[in-house]
Amino acid sequence: ARKCILSGLWKNELGSNMTISAVNTDGGFTGLYHTAVTATDKHIRVSPLKGSQKPTNQRKQLTFGFTVSWTFSNSMTVFVGQCFMDDKGKETLKTMWLLREEVSSPGDDWKATRVGTNIFTRIK
Ligand SMILES: O=C1N[C@H]2[C@H](CS[C@H]2CCCCC(=O)c2ccc3ccc4cccc5ccc2c3c45)N1
C-alpha cells in the first residue's frame, strides 16, 4: 500500500501553507511556514520549521511533529499530528498545535498559550 510522504507543499483550512523538505534517514525534516493569520499586529514573515516523523518503513499513516519559530519574535508554535491516506491515495494531515507567545512576567504565563487544530491537504 502507498505511504504518506510529508515532503512537498501543504495548505490548511486557514489558508496558511507550508513547504516541507525531503525527510532524512532518521525522520528529520525542515521547511518553511507561511501563516495566513496572526494574533499580533506585527507583520508576519515566512518562518522556518523543523520536525521529525516516525520512519515510514514502519508506518503507512505516520505520526509527526514540528516546530515553527516565528521570525523576528519570541513566539513559537508546535504542531503534532498524523498523516491519513484515503483509498484514492489522497493524504490529509490532521494536527493539533500550541502557540506560545512571549509574555512580560511569570504572572502572565497563564494566558501565554493558545491551542487549536489544523487540517492540511496537499497543494498540487
Ligand atoms: O496556520 C496557522 N496559523 C495559526 C495556527 C497555529 S500557528 C498560528 C499562526 C501564528 C503566527 C504567529 C503569531 O501569531 C505571533 C507572531 C509573533 C508575535 C510576536 C509578539 C507577540 C506578542 C504578543 C502576542 C503574540 C501573539 C502571536 C504572535 C506574536 C505575539 N495555524
Coordinates of N, CA and C in Angstrom, one line a residue, residues 31-83:
G31 N 11.6 23.0 6.8 CA 10.8 23.6 5.8 C 10.5 25.1 6.2
L32 N 9.5 25.6 5.5 CA 9.1 27.0 5.7 C 7.6 27.0 5.9
Y33 N 7.1 27.9 6.8 CA 5.7 28.1 7.1 C 5.3 29.5 6.8
H34 N 4.2 29.6 6.0 CA 3.6 30.9 5.7 C 2.2 31.0 6.3
T35 N 2.1 31.6 7.4 CA 0.7 31.7 8.0 C -0.1 32.7 7.4
A36 N -1.4 32.4 7.2 CA -2.4 33.3 6.6 C -3.0 34.2 7.7
V37 N -2.8 33.8 9.0 CA -3.4 34.5 10.1 C -2.3 34.8 11.2
T38 N -2.6 35.8 12.1 CA -1.7 36.0 13.2 C -2.4 36.6 14.3
A39 N -1.9 36.4 15.5 CA -2.6 37.0 16.7 C -1.8 38.3 17.2
T40 N -1.0 38.8 16.3 CA -0.2 40.0 16.7 C -0.4 41.0 15.5
D41 N -0.1 42.3 15.9 CA -0.3 43.3 14.8 C 1.0 43.4 14.0
K42 N 2.0 42.6 14.4 CA 3.3 42.6 13.7 C 3.1 42.0 12.3
H43 N 4.0 42.4 11.4 CA 4.0 41.8 10.0 C 4.6 40.5 10.1
I44 N 3.9 39.4 9.8 CA 4.4 38.1 9.9 C 5.1 37.7 8.6
R45 N 6.3 37.2 8.7 CA 7.0 36.7 7.6 C 7.1 35.2 7.5
V46 N 7.5 34.7 6.4 CA 7.7 33.2 6.3 C 8.7 32.8 7.4
S47 N 8.4 31.7 8.1 CA 9.2 31.3 9.2 C 9.7 29.9 9.1
P48 N 10.8 29.5 9.6 CA 11.4 28.2 9.4 C 10.6 27.2 10.3
L49 N 10.6 26.0 9.8 CA 10.0 24.9 10.6 C 11.0 23.7 10.7
K50 N 11.0 23.0 11.8 CA 11.9 21.8 12.0 C 11.0 20.7 12.6
G51 N 11.2 19.5 12.1 CA 10.3 18.5 12.7 C 10.9 17.1 12.5
S52 N 10.2 16.1 13.0 CA 10.5 14.7 12.8 C 9.3 13.9 12.6
Q53 N 9.5 12.8 11.9 CA 8.4 11.8 11.7 C 8.9 10.5 12.1
K54 N 7.9 9.6 12.4 CA 8.3 8.2 12.6 C 8.7 7.6 11.3
P55 N 9.8 6.9 11.2 CA 10.3 6.4 9.9 C 9.1 5.7 9.1
T56 N 9.0 6.0 7.9 CA 7.9 5.5 7.0 C 8.1 4.0 6.8
N57 N 9.3 3.4 7.0 CA 9.3 2.0 6.7 C 8.5 1.2 7.7
Q58 N 8.0 1.8 8.8 CA 7.2 1.1 9.8 C 5.7 1.5 9.6
R59 N 5.4 2.7 9.0 CA 4.0 3.2 9.1 C 3.5 3.7 7.8
K60 N 2.3 3.3 7.5 CA 1.7 3.9 6.3 C 1.1 5.3 6.7
Q61 N 0.5 5.3 7.9 CA -0.2 6.6 8.3 C 0.7 7.1 9.4
L62 N 1.8 7.8 9.1 CA 2.8 8.1 10.0 C 2.4 9.3 11.0
T63 N 3.0 9.3 12.1 CA 2.9 10.4 13.1 C 4.1 11.3 13.0
F64 N 3.9 12.6 13.3 CA 5.0 13.6 13.1 C 4.8 14.7 14.1
G65 N 5.8 15.5 14.2 CA 5.7 16.8 15.0 C 6.6 17.8 14.4
F66 N 6.3 19.1 14.5 CA 7.2 20.1 14.0 C 7.0 21.4 14.8
T67 N 8.0 22.2 14.8 CA 8.0 23.5 15.5 C 8.2 24.6 14.5
V68 N 7.4 25.6 14.6 CA 7.6 26.8 13.8 C 8.1 27.9 14.7
S69 N 9.3 28.5 14.4 CA 9.8 29.5 15.2 C 9.5 30.8 14.5
W70 N 8.6 31.6 15.0 CA 8.1 32.8 14.2 C 9.2 33.8 14.1
T71 N 9.5 34.2 12.9 CA 10.6 35.1 12.6 C 10.4 36.4 13.3
F72 N 11.5 36.9 13.8 CA 11.6 38.3 14.5 C 10.6 38.3 15.7
S73 N 10.5 37.2 16.4 CA 9.7 37.3 17.6 C 10.1 36.1 18.5
N74 N 9.6 36.2 19.7 CA 10.0 35.2 20.7 C 8.8 34.3 20.9
S75 N 8.0 34.1 19.8 CA 6.8 33.2 20.0 C 7.1 32.0 19.1
M76 N 6.4 30.9 19.4 CA 6.7 29.7 18.8 C 5.4 28.8 18.7
T77 N 5.3 28.0 17.7 CA 4.2 27.0 17.7 C 4.7 25.6 17.4
V78 N 4.2 24.7 18.2 CA 4.5 23.3 17.9 C 3.2 22.6 17.4
F79 N 3.4 21.8 16.3 CA 2.3 21.0 15.7 C 2.6 19.6 16.0
V80 N 1.6 18.8 16.2 CA 1.8 17.3 16.3 C 0.5 16.7 15.6
G81 N 0.8 15.6 14.9 CA -0.3 15.1 14.1 C 0.0 13.8 13.4
Q82 N -0.9 13.4 12.6 CA -0.8 12.1 11.8 C -1.3 12.3 10.4
C83 N -0.6 11.6 9.5 CA -1.0 11.6 8.1 C -1.9 10.5 7.8

